[in-house]
Structure formats: C-alpha cells, structure tokens
Coordinates of C-alpha atoms in Angstrom, one line a residue:
Chain A
X1346 CA 20.1 -10.7 -26.5
X1347 CA 23.5 -9.2 -26.5
X1348 CA 21.9 -5.7 -26.0
X1349 CA 19.6 -7.1 -23.0
X1350 CA 22.9 -8.3 -21.2
X1351 CA 24.7 -4.9 -22.2
X1352 CA 21.9 -2.9 -20.6
X1353 CA 22.0 -5.1 -17.5
X1354 CA 25.7 -4.5 -17.2
X1355 CA 25.3 -0.6 -17.6
X1356 CA 22.4 -0.7 -14.9
X1357 CA 24.7 -2.9 -12.4
X1358 CA 27.3 -0.4 -13.0
X1359 CA 25.1 2.5 -12.3
X1360 CA 23.8 1.4 -9.1
X1361 CA 27.6 0.5 -7.8
X1362 CA 27.8 4.4 -7.7
X1363 CA 27.1 6.0 -4.3
X1364 CA 25.4 9.2 -5.7
X1365 CA 23.2 7.0 -7.9
X1366 CA 22.0 5.0 -5.0
X1367 CA 21.3 8.2 -3.2
X1368 CA 19.5 9.8 -6.0
X1369 CA 17.4 6.9 -6.8
X1370 CA 16.3 6.5 -3.2
X1371 CA 15.5 10.0 -2.9
X1372 CA 13.5 9.9 -6.4
X1373 CA 11.5 7.0 -5.1
X1374 CA 10.8 8.5 -1.8
X1375 CA 9.9 11.9 -3.5
X1376 CA 7.6 10.0 -6.1
X1377 CA 5.9 8.1 -3.2
X1378 CA 5.1 10.9 -1.1
X1379 CA 3.9 13.4 -3.7
X1380 CA 1.7 10.5 -5.2
X1381 CA 0.0 9.8 -2.1
X1382 CA -0.8 13.3 -0.9
X1383 CA -1.5 14.1 -4.6
X1384 CA -4.7 11.9 -4.4
X1385 CA -6.2 14.1 -1.6
X1386 CA -5.2 17.2 -3.3
X1387 CA -6.9 16.2 -6.7
X1388 CA -9.8 14.9 -4.8
X1389 CA -10.1 18.0 -2.7
X1390 CA -9.6 20.5 -5.5
X1391 CA -6.5 21.9 -3.9
X1392 CA -4.0 22.1 -7.0
X1393 CA -3.5 25.7 -7.3
X1394 CA -3.0 26.0 -3.6
X1395 CA -0.4 23.7 -3.9
X1396 CA 1.5 25.4 -6.9
X1397 CA 1.4 28.6 -4.6
X1398 CA 3.1 26.7 -1.7
X1399 CA 5.9 25.7 -4.0
X1400 CA 6.9 29.1 -4.9
X1401 CA 6.5 30.2 -1.3
X1402 CA 8.8 27.4 -0.2
X1403 CA 11.4 28.6 -3.0
X1404 CA 11.2 32.2 -1.3
X1405 CA 12.2 30.4 2.0
X1406 CA 15.1 28.8 0.6
X1407 CA 16.6 32.0 -1.2
X1408 CA 16.0 34.1 2.3
X1409 CA 17.9 31.2 4.1
X1410 CA 20.7 31.2 1.6
X1411 CA 20.9 35.2 2.2
X1412 CA 20.9 34.7 6.0
X1413 CA 23.2 31.4 6.0
X1414 CA 20.7 29.2 7.5
X1415 CA 19.6 25.6 6.7
X1416 CA 17.4 26.2 3.5
X1417 CA 14.8 23.5 4.4
X1418 CA 14.1 25.1 7.6
X1419 CA 12.7 28.3 6.3
X1420 CA 11.4 26.5 3.1
X1421 CA 9.1 24.8 5.8
X1422 CA 8.1 28.2 7.4
X1423 CA 7.3 29.9 4.2
X1424 CA 5.4 26.9 2.8
X1425 CA 3.3 26.3 5.8
X1426 CA 2.4 30.1 6.2
X1427 CA 1.2 30.2 2.6
X1428 CA -0.8 26.9 2.7
X1429 CA -2.4 28.0 6.1
X1430 CA -3.4 31.3 4.9
X1431 CA -4.8 29.7 1.7
X1432 CA -6.9 27.3 3.8
X1433 CA -8.4 30.2 6.0
X1434 CA -9.2 32.4 3.0
X1435 CA -11.0 29.3 1.5
X1436 CA -12.7 28.5 4.9
X1437 CA -13.9 32.3 5.3
X1438 CA -14.9 32.6 1.9
X1439 CA -13.9 36.1 2.1
X1440 CA -12.1 36.5 -1.4
X1441 CA -12.2 34.1 -4.2
X1442 CA -9.6 31.4 -4.0
X1443 CA -8.2 31.8 -7.1
X1444 CA -7.5 35.7 -6.4
X1445 CA -6.0 35.0 -3.0
X1446 CA -3.7 32.3 -4.3
X1447 CA -2.9 34.3 -7.4
X1448 CA -1.8 37.1 -5.0
X1449 CA 0.4 35.1 -2.7
X1450 CA 2.0 32.9 -5.5
X1451 CA 3.4 36.2 -7.3
X1452 CA 3.9 37.8 -3.9
X1453 CA 6.2 35.0 -2.8
X1454 CA 7.9 34.7 -6.3
X1455 CA 8.7 38.5 -6.2
X1456 CA 10.2 38.0 -2.6
X1457 CA 12.4 35.3 -4.0
X1458 CA 13.7 37.2 -7.0
X1459 CA 14.3 40.3 -4.4
X1460 CA 16.2 37.8 -2.1
X1461 CA 18.3 36.6 -5.1
X1462 CA 18.9 40.1 -6.1
X1463 CA 20.2 40.8 -2.8
X1464 CA 23.0 38.1 -2.9
X1465 CA 25.7 39.7 -4.3
X1466 CA 27.5 36.4 -6.0
X1467 CA 25.8 34.0 -8.5
X1468 CA 25.0 30.8 -6.3
X1469 CA 24.3 27.8 -8.5
X1470 CA 22.9 25.9 -5.2
X1471 CA 20.0 28.1 -5.0
X1472 CA 18.9 27.4 -8.6
X1473 CA 19.0 23.5 -7.9
X1474 CA 16.1 24.4 -5.8
X1475 CA 14.2 25.9 -8.6
X1476 CA 15.0 23.5 -11.3
X1477 CA 15.9 20.4 -9.0
X1478 CA 19.0 18.3 -9.1
X1479 CA 18.4 14.7 -7.9
X1480 CA 21.7 13.5 -8.8
X1481 CA 23.6 16.0 -6.5
X1482 CA 21.6 14.7 -3.3
X1483 CA 23.8 14.6 -0.1
X1484 CA 23.4 12.0 2.4
X1485 CA 22.3 14.7 5.0
X1486 CA 19.7 15.7 2.3
X1487 CA 18.6 12.2 1.9
X1488 CA 18.3 11.7 5.6
X1489 CA 16.0 14.9 5.8
X1490 CA 13.7 13.9 3.0
X1491 CA 13.5 10.2 4.4
X1492 CA 12.7 11.7 8.0
X1493 CA 9.9 13.9 6.5
X1494 CA 8.6 11.1 4.3
X1495 CA 8.1 9.0 7.2
X1496 CA 6.2 11.9 9.0
X1497 CA 4.0 12.4 6.1
X1498 CA 3.3 9.0 5.1
X1499 CA 2.8 7.7 8.6
X1500 CA 0.2 10.6 9.4
X1501 CA -1.7 9.7 6.1
X1502 CA -1.9 5.9 7.0
X1503 CA -3.2 6.9 10.3
X1504 CA -5.7 9.2 9.3
X1505 CA -6.4 8.1 5.9
X1506 CA -10.4 7.4 6.3
X1507 CA -10.9 11.0 7.6
X1508 CA -8.7 12.5 4.8
X1509 CA -10.8 10.3 2.1
X1510 CA -14.0 11.6 3.9
X1511 CA -13.2 15.3 3.6
X1512 CA -11.9 15.0 0.2
X1513 CA -15.3 13.5 -0.7
X1514 CA -17.5 15.8 1.3
X1515 CA -16.2 18.1 4.2
X1516 CA -19.5 19.2 5.4
X1517 CA -20.8 15.7 5.4
X1518 CA -17.6 14.6 7.5
X1519 CA -18.1 17.3 9.9
X1520 CA -21.8 16.5 10.5
X1521 CA -20.8 13.0 10.9
X1522 CA -18.5 13.7 13.9
X1523 CA -15.3 13.7 11.9
X1524 CA -12.9 16.6 13.3
X1525 CA -13.0 17.9 9.4
X1526 CA -11.8 21.3 10.0
X1527 CA -8.6 20.0 11.8
X1528 CA -8.1 17.4 9.2
X1529 CA -8.4 19.8 6.4
X1530 CA -5.6 22.0 8.1
X1531 CA -3.3 18.9 8.7
X1532 CA -3.9 18.1 5.2
X1533 CA -2.7 21.6 4.1
X1534 CA 0.5 21.0 6.5
X1535 CA 1.3 17.8 4.8
X1536 CA 0.9 19.5 1.2
X1537 CA 3.6 22.0 2.5
X1538 CA 5.9 19.3 4.0
X1539 CA 5.6 17.5 0.7
X1540 CA 6.6 20.2 -1.4
X1541 CA 9.5 20.8 0.9
X1542 CA 10.6 16.9 0.7
X1543 CA 10.6 17.1 -3.5
X1544 CA 12.1 20.7 -3.5
X1545 CA 15.8 19.5 -4.1
X1546 CA 14.7 16.5 -6.3
X1547 CA 12.3 18.3 -8.9
X1548 CA 12.6 21.9 -8.1
X1549 CA 10.2 24.4 -7.1
X1550 CA 8.7 24.8 -10.5
X1551 CA 8.1 21.2 -11.1
X1552 CA 7.2 19.9 -7.6
X1553 CA 3.5 20.4 -8.3
X1554 CA 3.6 18.3 -11.4
X1555 CA 4.7 15.5 -9.2
X1556 CA 2.0 15.7 -6.9
X1557 CA -0.8 16.6 -9.4
X1558 CA 0.1 14.0 -12.6
X1559 CA 0.4 10.8 -10.7
X1560 CA -3.1 11.2 -8.9
X1561 CA -4.7 12.7 -11.9
X1562 CA -3.5 9.7 -14.1
X1563 CA -4.5 7.1 -11.4
X1564 CA -8.1 9.0 -11.3
X1565 CA -8.6 8.2 -15.0
X1566 CA -7.9 4.5 -14.4
X1567 CA -10.6 3.4 -11.6
X1568 CA -13.8 4.1 -9.8
X1569 CA -12.3 2.8 -6.1
X1570 CA -10.6 5.3 -3.8
X1571 CA -8.0 2.6 -2.7
X1572 CA -7.1 1.6 -6.0
X1573 CA -6.7 5.4 -7.0
X1574 CA -4.1 5.5 -4.2
X1575 CA -2.1 2.3 -5.1
X1576 CA -2.2 3.1 -8.9
X1577 CA -0.9 6.8 -7.9
X1578 CA 2.0 5.5 -5.8
X1579 CA 3.2 2.9 -8.2
X1580 CA 2.9 5.6 -11.1
X1581 CA 4.8 8.1 -8.9
X1582 CA 7.5 5.8 -8.1
X1583 CA 8.0 4.3 -11.6
X1584 CA 8.2 7.9 -13.1
X1585 CA 10.6 9.5 -10.5
X1586 CA 13.0 6.1 -10.7
X1587 CA 12.7 6.0 -14.4
X1588 CA 13.2 9.6 -14.9
X1589 CA 16.4 9.7 -13.0
X1590 CA 17.9 6.8 -15.1
X1591 CA 16.8 8.4 -18.3
X1592 CA 18.2 11.6 -17.0
X1593 CA 21.7 10.3 -16.5
X1594 CA 21.7 7.9 -19.5
X1595 CA 20.9 10.8 -21.9
X1596 CA 22.5 13.7 -19.9
X1597 CA 19.4 15.4 -19.3
X1598 CA 18.2 17.6 -16.3
X1599 CA 16.3 15.0 -14.0
X1600 CA 13.5 17.2 -13.0
X1601 CA 12.0 17.8 -16.6
X1602 CA 12.8 14.1 -17.4
X1603 CA 10.5 13.1 -14.4
X1604 CA 7.8 15.3 -15.0
X1605 CA 7.6 14.7 -19.0
X1606 CA 7.6 11.2 -18.4
X1607 CA 4.8 11.4 -16.0
X1608 CA 2.8 13.7 -18.2
X1609 CA 3.3 11.3 -21.1
X1610 CA 1.6 8.5 -19.0
X1611 CA -1.2 10.9 -18.2
X1612 CA -2.1 11.5 -21.8
X1613 CA -1.8 7.9 -22.4
X1614 CA -4.1 7.0 -19.3
X1615 CA -6.8 9.7 -20.8
X1616 CA -6.7 8.1 -24.0
X1617 CA -7.1 4.3 -22.6
X1618 CA -9.3 5.4 -19.5
X1619 CA -12.1 2.8 -19.0
X1620 CA -14.3 5.7 -17.7
X1621 CA -14.1 7.7 -20.7
X1622 CA -14.5 4.8 -22.9
X1623 CA -17.5 3.8 -20.8
X1624 CA -18.8 7.1 -21.1
X1625 CA -18.3 7.2 -24.9
X1626 CA -20.1 3.8 -25.2
X1627 CA -23.0 4.9 -23.2
X1628 CA -23.6 8.1 -25.3
Chain B
X1475 CA -20.2 19.8 29.7
X1476 CA -23.3 17.6 29.5
X1477 CA -24.3 16.1 32.7
X1478 CA -24.4 12.8 32.0
X1479 CA -22.2 12.2 29.1
X1480 CA -20.2 9.2 30.1
X1481 CA -23.7 7.1 30.5
X1482 CA -24.6 8.3 27.2
X1483 CA -21.1 7.3 25.6
X1484 CA -21.3 3.8 27.6
X1485 CA -24.7 3.4 25.5
X1486 CA -23.5 4.7 22.4
X1487 CA -20.5 2.1 22.5
X1488 CA -22.8 -0.5 23.2
X1489 CA -25.0 0.3 20.2
X1490 CA -21.7 -0.2 18.5
X1491 CA -21.2 -3.4 19.6
X1492 CA -21.7 -5.8 16.4
X1493 CA -22.3 -8.7 18.5
X1494 CA -25.6 -7.5 19.6
X1495 CA -28.3 -7.7 16.9
X1496 CA -29.4 -4.5 15.6
X1497 CA -33.2 -5.3 16.6
X1498 CA -32.2 -6.1 20.0
X1499 CA -30.1 -2.9 20.7
X1500 CA -33.3 -0.9 19.6
X1501 CA -35.5 -2.6 22.2
X1502 CA -32.6 -2.4 25.0
X1503 CA -31.9 1.3 24.5
X1504 CA -34.2 2.9 26.8
X1505 CA -36.7 5.5 25.7
X1506 CA -35.7 9.0 26.8
X1507 CA -38.5 10.4 28.9
X1508 CA -38.0 13.8 27.6
X1509 CA -37.4 15.3 24.0
X1510 CA -34.3 14.2 21.8
X1511 CA -34.5 17.6 20.2
X1512 CA -35.6 20.7 22.1
X1513 CA -35.5 24.2 21.0
X1514 CA -36.4 26.8 23.6
X1515 CA -36.8 30.3 22.2
X1516 CA -33.9 29.7 19.9
X1517 CA -32.8 32.2 17.5
X1518 CA -30.0 31.5 14.8
X1519 CA -28.3 34.0 12.5
X1520 CA -25.2 35.8 11.5
X1521 CA -24.4 39.2 12.5
X1522 CA -26.8 41.5 10.9
X1523 CA -29.2 38.4 9.6
X1524 CA -31.5 36.3 11.5
X1525 CA -32.1 33.1 9.7
X1526 CA -34.6 31.4 12.6
X1527 CA -36.2 33.5 15.4
X1528 CA -37.6 32.4 18.6
X1529 CA -38.2 28.8 17.7
X1530 CA -39.7 26.8 20.5
X1531 CA -40.3 23.0 19.3
X1532 CA -40.0 19.4 21.4
X1533 CA -39.4 16.6 19.2
X1534 CA -39.8 13.3 21.1
X1535 CA -38.0 10.1 20.1
X1536 CA -39.0 7.9 17.2
X1537 CA -41.4 10.9 15.8
X1538 CA -41.4 11.4 12.2
X1539 CA -41.5 15.3 11.6
X1540 CA -41.9 16.8 8.3
X1541 CA -40.4 20.7 8.0
X1542 CA -42.2 22.8 5.4
X1543 CA -41.8 26.3 4.3
X1544 CA -40.9 28.7 1.3
X1545 CA -37.3 29.1 0.1
X1546 CA -35.3 31.1 2.5
X1547 CA -37.5 30.2 5.3
X1548 CA -34.6 28.7 7.7
X1549 CA -35.1 24.9 6.9
X1550 CA -31.6 24.3 6.2
X1551 CA -30.6 26.6 9.2
X1552 CA -32.8 24.3 11.4
X1553 CA -30.9 21.2 10.1
X1554 CA -27.3 22.8 10.6
X1555 CA -28.5 23.7 14.1
X1556 CA -29.5 20.2 15.0
X1557 CA -26.0 18.9 13.6
X1558 CA -24.1 21.1 15.9
X1559 CA -22.8 23.3 13.1
X1560 CA -24.4 26.3 14.4
X1561 CA -24.8 27.6 18.0
X1562 CA -28.1 29.6 19.1
X1563 CA -27.5 33.4 19.3
X1564 CA -30.1 33.5 21.9
X1565 CA -32.3 30.8 23.7
X1566 CA -31.3 27.2 23.8
X1567 CA -31.2 24.0 21.6
X1568 CA -30.5 20.5 23.2
X1569 CA -30.2 17.8 21.0
X1570 CA -29.5 14.2 22.5
X1571 CA -29.8 16.0 26.0
X1572 CA -26.6 18.1 25.1
X1573 CA -26.6 21.6 24.4
X1574 CA -25.5 22.1 20.5
X1575 CA -22.6 23.9 21.1
X1576 CA -21.3 21.1 23.2
X1577 CA -22.2 18.4 20.8
X1578 CA -19.0 16.3 20.8
X1579 CA -18.2 14.3 18.0
X1580 CA -19.5 11.0 19.4
X1581 CA -23.2 12.6 19.8
X1582 CA -22.6 13.9 16.1
X1583 CA -22.3 10.2 15.2
X1584 CA -25.8 9.6 16.5
X1585 CA -27.4 11.9 14.0
X1586 CA -27.3 10.4 10.3
X1587 CA -27.5 13.1 7.8
X1588 CA -28.4 13.4 4.3
X1589 CA -27.5 16.8 2.6
X1590 CA -29.3 18.6 -0.2
X1591 CA -28.3 16.9 -3.4
X1592 CA -25.4 18.7 -4.9
X1593 CA -23.6 18.1 -7.8
X1594 CA -22.0 14.8 -7.4
X1595 CA -18.5 14.7 -9.8
X1596 CA -19.7 11.6 -11.8
X1597 CA -16.1 10.7 -11.9
X1598 CA -15.3 11.0 -8.4
X1599 CA -13.6 7.8 -7.7
X1600 CA -15.8 5.9 -5.0
X1601 CA -17.6 2.9 -4.9
X1602 CA -20.9 2.3 -3.2
X1603 CA -19.4 0.4 -0.6
X1604 CA -16.7 2.8 0.2
X1605 CA -19.2 5.7 0.4
X1606 CA -21.4 3.8 2.9
X1607 CA -18.2 2.8 4.9
X1608 CA -17.8 6.6 5.5
X1609 CA -20.9 6.6 7.7
X1610 CA -18.9 4.3 10.2
X1611 CA -15.7 6.8 10.1
X1612 CA -17.4 9.3 12.7
X1613 CA -18.4 6.6 15.3
X1614 CA -14.9 4.6 15.0
X1615 CA -12.9 7.7 15.9
X1616 CA -9.4 8.9 15.0
X1617 CA -6.7 6.4 14.1
X1618 CA -8.9 3.2 14.4
X1619 CA -9.2 1.2 11.0
X1620 CA -12.6 -0.3 10.2
X1621 CA -12.7 -3.7 10.9
X1622 CA -15.0 -6.6 9.3
X1623 CA -17.9 -5.8 11.5
X1624 CA -17.8 -2.3 10.2
X1625 CA -18.0 -3.6 7.0
X1626 CA -21.0 -5.9 7.9
X1627 CA -22.9 -2.9 9.2
X1628 CA -22.2 -0.9 6.0
X1629 CA -23.6 -4.1 4.2
X1630 CA -26.4 -4.4 6.1
X1631 CA -27.2 -0.7 5.9
X1632 CA -26.8 -1.1 2.0
X1633 CA -29.3 -4.2 2.0
X1634 CA -32.0 -2.0 4.0
X1635 CA -32.1 0.5 1.2
X1636 CA -32.2 -2.2 -1.5
X1637 CA -28.8 -1.5 -2.9
X1638 CA -26.4 -4.5 -1.7
X1639 CA -26.2 -5.9 -4.9
X1640 CA -24.6 -2.4 -6.3
X1641 CA -21.8 -2.1 -3.5
X1642 CA -18.9 -2.6 -5.9
X1643 CA -20.4 0.0 -8.6
X1644 CA -18.9 3.5 -9.0
X1645 CA -21.2 5.9 -7.1
X1646 CA -21.0 8.2 -10.3
X1647 CA -22.5 5.5 -12.5
X1648 CA -25.8 5.2 -10.4
X1649 CA -29.1 7.1 -11.1
X1650 CA -30.1 10.1 -9.0
X1651 CA -32.8 8.1 -6.9
X1652 CA -30.2 5.2 -6.4
X1653 CA -27.3 7.8 -5.4
X1654 CA -30.0 8.9 -2.5
X1655 CA -30.6 5.6 -1.5
X1656 CA -26.6 5.1 -0.9
X1657 CA -26.6 8.4 0.9
X1658 CA -29.4 7.1 3.2
X1659 CA -27.6 3.8 3.6
X1660 CA -24.4 6.0 4.5
X1661 CA -26.5 7.8 7.3
X1662 CA -28.1 4.4 8.6
X1663 CA -24.4 2.7 8.8
X1664 CA -23.8 5.6 11.4
X1665 CA -26.4 3.6 13.6
X1666 CA -28.3 6.9 14.1
X1667 CA -30.9 7.8 16.5
X1668 CA -31.8 10.8 14.6
X1669 CA -31.9 10.8 10.8
X1670 CA -32.1 14.5 9.2
X1671 CA -33.0 14.4 5.7
X1672 CA -32.5 17.7 3.7
X1673 CA -34.9 17.6 0.7
X1674 CA -34.3 14.0 -0.1
X1675 CA -36.5 14.2 -3.0
X1676 CA -35.3 17.3 -4.9
X1677 CA -33.8 16.7 -8.4
X1678 CA -35.4 13.0 -8.7
X1679 CA -37.9 12.1 -11.2
X1680 CA -41.5 11.0 -9.9
X1681 CA -40.9 7.5 -9.7
X1682 CA -37.6 7.8 -7.7
X1683 CA -39.2 10.5 -5.6
X1684 CA -42.1 8.0 -4.4
X1685 CA -39.7 5.1 -4.0
X1686 CA -37.3 7.3 -1.8
X1687 CA -40.1 8.5 0.2
X1688 CA -41.6 5.2 0.8
X1689 CA -38.3 3.9 1.8
X1690 CA -38.1 6.7 4.3
X1691 CA -41.3 5.7 5.9
X1692 CA -40.4 2.0 5.8
X1693 CA -37.0 2.9 7.8
X1694 CA -39.0 4.9 10.3
X1695 CA -41.5 1.9 10.9
X1696 CA -38.8 -0.7 11.1
X1697 CA -35.9 1.0 13.1
X1698 CA -38.1 3.6 15.1
X1699 CA -35.8 6.3 14.2
X1700 CA -36.4 9.9 15.0
X1701 CA -36.8 11.6 11.6
X1702 CA -36.5 15.0 10.6
X1703 CA -37.3 15.7 6.9
X1704 CA -37.1 18.9 5.0
X1705 CA -39.4 18.9 1.9
X1706 CA -40.7 21.1 -0.6
X1707 CA -43.3 18.5 -1.5
X1708 CA -46.0 18.7 0.8
X1709 CA -48.3 16.3 -0.7
X1710 CA -46.1 13.8 -1.0
X1711 CA -45.4 13.6 2.7
X1712 CA -48.7 14.6 4.5
X1713 CA -50.0 11.2 5.0
X1714 CA -46.8 9.9 6.2
X1715 CA -45.5 12.1 8.9
X1716 CA -46.8 12.3 12.3
X1717 CA -46.3 16.0 12.8
X1718 CA -45.6 18.8 10.3
X1719 CA -43.5 22.0 11.1
X1720 CA -44.2 25.2 9.1
X1721 CA -41.4 27.7 9.2
X1722 CA -41.1 31.3 7.7
X1723 CA -38.2 32.5 9.7
X1724 CA -40.3 31.9 12.8
X1725 CA -42.3 28.9 13.7
X1726 CA -45.8 29.2 12.0
X1727 CA -47.4 26.1 13.0
X1728 CA -46.7 22.6 14.2
X1729 CA -49.0 19.8 14.6
X1730 CA -50.5 17.0 13.0
X1731 CA -50.7 17.5 9.0
X1732 CA -54.5 18.2 9.0
X1733 CA -54.1 20.9 11.5
X1734 CA -51.2 22.7 9.7
X1735 CA -52.2 22.3 6.2
X1736 CA -55.2 24.7 6.5
X1737 CA -55.6 27.1 3.7
X1738 CA -55.7 30.2 6.1
X1739 CA -52.5 29.0 7.7
X1740 CA -50.7 28.2 4.6
X1741 CA -51.7 31.4 2.6
X1742 CA -50.0 33.3 5.6
X1743 CA -46.7 31.9 4.8
X1744 CA -47.2 31.2 1.1
X1745 CA -49.0 34.2 0.1
X1746 CA -50.3 34.4 -3.5
X1747 CA -48.1 31.7 -4.4
X1748 CA -50.4 28.9 -3.0
X1749 CA -52.9 27.2 -5.1
X1750 CA -55.2 24.4 -3.6
X1751 CA -56.9 22.4 -6.1
X1752 CA -60.2 20.8 -5.6
X1753 CA -58.6 17.3 -5.3
X1754 CA -57.0 19.1 -2.0
X1755 CA -53.6 19.1 -3.7
X1756 CA -51.2 21.9 -2.7
X1757 CA -49.3 23.8 -5.2
X1758 CA -46.8 26.1 -4.4
X1759 CA -46.2 28.3 -7.3
X1760 CA -42.9 29.7 -6.4
X1761 CA -41.3 26.4 -5.8
X1762 CA -42.4 24.9 -9.1
X1763 CA -41.2 28.1 -11.1
X1764 CA -37.7 27.9 -9.6
X1765 CA -37.2 24.2 -9.9

C-alpha cells in the first residue's frame, strides 16, 4: 500500500517536468504512427524495404548537419528517394527485391559514415539520431513530429480501405477499380515519413523495430484486419510510453528500452497466440 | 474518351442504389444491342513476345463463355486484357463499350474477377465478411467509407454463394472450395455485369470442383451475368456453357461446345496430349501430368 502511493507520487513528480511531458507525448505519437503503418508494412511484406529507408534517412541527417541544414528536411528527401526506388524495382521485377534493398541499405549507410567522417568535430546530436534520445526532444521537434503524425494518420484514415485491399492482394485491387499502383506508392511515402517522425525518438537503427514489432504482435492475436490495427496501436503506444518511463526510472537508453519491451511482448504473444494454439489443436 | 461514359456512369450509380431491389435492377438495366466484350483483330504481348495474336471475338451480354487451351496459350492474357490491365499492341478491344486502355476505374468495378487460386497465407488476418467487403471498395471510390447498405450488399453476396453463416470466420481457416465461394462473393459484391473466372476449380478436390461449377452455373441463370470462365476442365463445363473458345496464341475455334469439341479441332491444339475415351471424355495428358 505504502509502495503503491510512493510510486504514484514519483509518477506525478515525473509528469510535472516539461521535458518528461514532451518525451511522453513524442513517444505516444511515435508509438501510434509506427504501429498503424506497421500493419500495412507487415501485411504487404515491406519489412526489409523500411529498414533500408531508416538507414537512408540517417544519411540525410548526417548530410544536413554537414551542410548546416535542418536535419529532418534531408532525412525526408533521402528516405523518400530510397523507398520510391525500392517500390519501382519491385514493380518492374528487374532485380530481386532483397538484392536491390541490400545495395541501397549498405550504400546509404556508407554515405552516412562518409558524411560523419567529413565532419571535423564529434557531434553528439548526430548520434542521437542513430540511437534515439526521446528525453531530449525539444518543443520544435515535438511540433514537427505532431504535424507529420497528423499527415500520416489522417491519410491512413482517409484511405484505409484501399490500403487494406492492396495489402491483401494488389492485383485484385487493381482489377476491382482501386487505383492500386498510386496507393502502393502512397504507402511507401507514408513509410518514409513515419521513419522520419520516429528518427529522433528511437533512432535510425531501432526505428524499424517500432514499425514491425507491434504489428507483428497484433498479427499473432487476431483474424480480423480491424482488430489487428486496434491491437497494434494499443501495443505501440503502451511500449513507447512504458519504455520511456522505464528508461528514466532505471537510467537506461530510451530507444532500446522501448524496443526490448516490444520484443518481449511479441514473444509472449507468439507463445499465447490463439492462432498457433488452434493450429496445434487441429494437428 | 468514351463517347457516352456519363450515361453509363449514371446507370452504374443507379445499380449501386441499394434502395432498388437487385432483381429490379437487372430488369431495368437495358440490354446492350451490341457486344459487351469485343476483340477486333487484337494482338497482345510484350516486346519480343506475342501472347495472343489477331483475336476477333464478340461476346453478347448474358452469355456464358468457356475459354480452353493448353498451358501458355494466352488464356490469362485474355483475362488481363478484359480487365483493362493490358492494352492491345495492335487491333482493338472494347469492353462495356470502352476501349480497354480507357477503362476507367468505375468501369473496372463492373467486372467481377476471380484470379487463379494463389497461395493464401492461412494466417492473413481477414474475416470472410472483411474479404467480401473489399468487393465494394472499387465502386465506392476514394475517401468514401462503406455504409450499412454496403455491408448488406456484401452479406447478400455471401448468401448467394451459401456462405453467410461463415461471415465472421477467418478466411484462412476455410477449405479451398469455401475460399473460392468467398472470392466469388467478393466479385458479386461489386454488382458486376461481367464475371471473369480464371481457373476457379484448380487445386480443389472433385466434390468442391463440382459444387463451385454448379454455383457458377446457378449464378449465370439467376443473375443473367456475362461469364467468361477460363478452365482446364473441358468435361466439367461442356454441358454448361453457351459457347467455348479454344485458344493457342490464336483463336482456333469459337462456337457451341459440340462444334468445338471435335477430335480433329482439338488434336490440332493439344496434339498427342489429347486422349478421347469411348465415353467421350476428353483427357489432356499434359495438364494431368503437371498438376
């Protein structure tokens, strides 16, 4: 009883800090956006494409620091270019997708290391984008994250039925009169924007875990598209917010705290998956 | 541009008006005096490859047409062409009175399509009703959310294929034959004028094959849909279709089944792979070896 009231006091104390309010808000937004877009990424099989985009966005950040430009602006340019090239290669089928993404992934990482090398001084802020530092999110960054989140979530809300359809079967969607190709490129664009939104919070290396893991966890739990999206969002927000609180309480880096919490939930869901248990029973 | 696409769009919108009972709609939709699908010396292919050559074929509304031919004879290309996913390199193709490269999305929504049975991920999280509702999306257009009336149309389509009681089941948990019924319901939920079926019985057991073909025949009689059905199973459809089309890159024959299914015509297309038993059953060796 005493411990519970002590915990409550500590929480209220934490929430009184401006930086903590900003961090929790940023984490909740990132958790929500990543987990919603993650549903379409998982169902459409775009996981590896997104990982490549995250590294490309980091190359954009390093170039921006080198040129003295706003970091997120070039992150968007690099992210979009990579994701569009990936989509084009998949569409044309000229090269195996894993090969083309592998090349883009490593080439953009090489660019990032090159730009880091060209900076004559050590810049800890740049490394913040690599590993994530949600506790140092500024008001301006929070506004950018908020604005981009509204764009991404609003677009998904408006076009969710088309996005579900192309994730299920793109050719069938095109044959039914859905502008499937345009929707596919829009999905890729939203993936790139989501990566940029999450870059500061969880970092380039871990951002894709935030997109993949909540959606993959929800995938284990339900047979319905709508329920999968709902579960994914709840898991995403829960992991992001709890991860931030854990990182502050135990003095841990925030990105890994969020991602490892999400990973634990994923394995728990795999073990308790009603789909898997049903299959085992059937066999 | 299509000459009278506005009139057609109005008619399409009227078809979507759920206040009008379905049977009423079918009777009120005026029969087209000219063919609903018309190939005129049309050739399809990719640079360096001809998939279909010099096809001339007219299909009037409400006809049930079976398309047969060996593997690689261009049957799926014919399907993709009618869907407006492929334009002819020469000649013309008009579907619903529109040139196929001009097939706007609202026209595509009038063609219900059942693709070749692919590998459905059994874990894909979609319920039967959610999968059938997707049939409404093309006709609804962007930004519009499905209403209760769309849900009613989807449920009616499920009832037509006898699957309404499975509407909340996971699609992946159904048998192959049941999944095909659901995909046919998805096509019906579009309230199509043309139903395009690409090998709907492949990969099903014999009982399921019969039940799916019987369902298609029943839908043809009840809804008076124009049906184009690609199949390997000549015996299954010979007594059910109005006309058979025999393809091998070119159009070899088109006519009533008894005129097309003659040994001298079939052997030109299938060669030594063709066996005709004394019970008049046609067996295509190549097909049975490979499947």
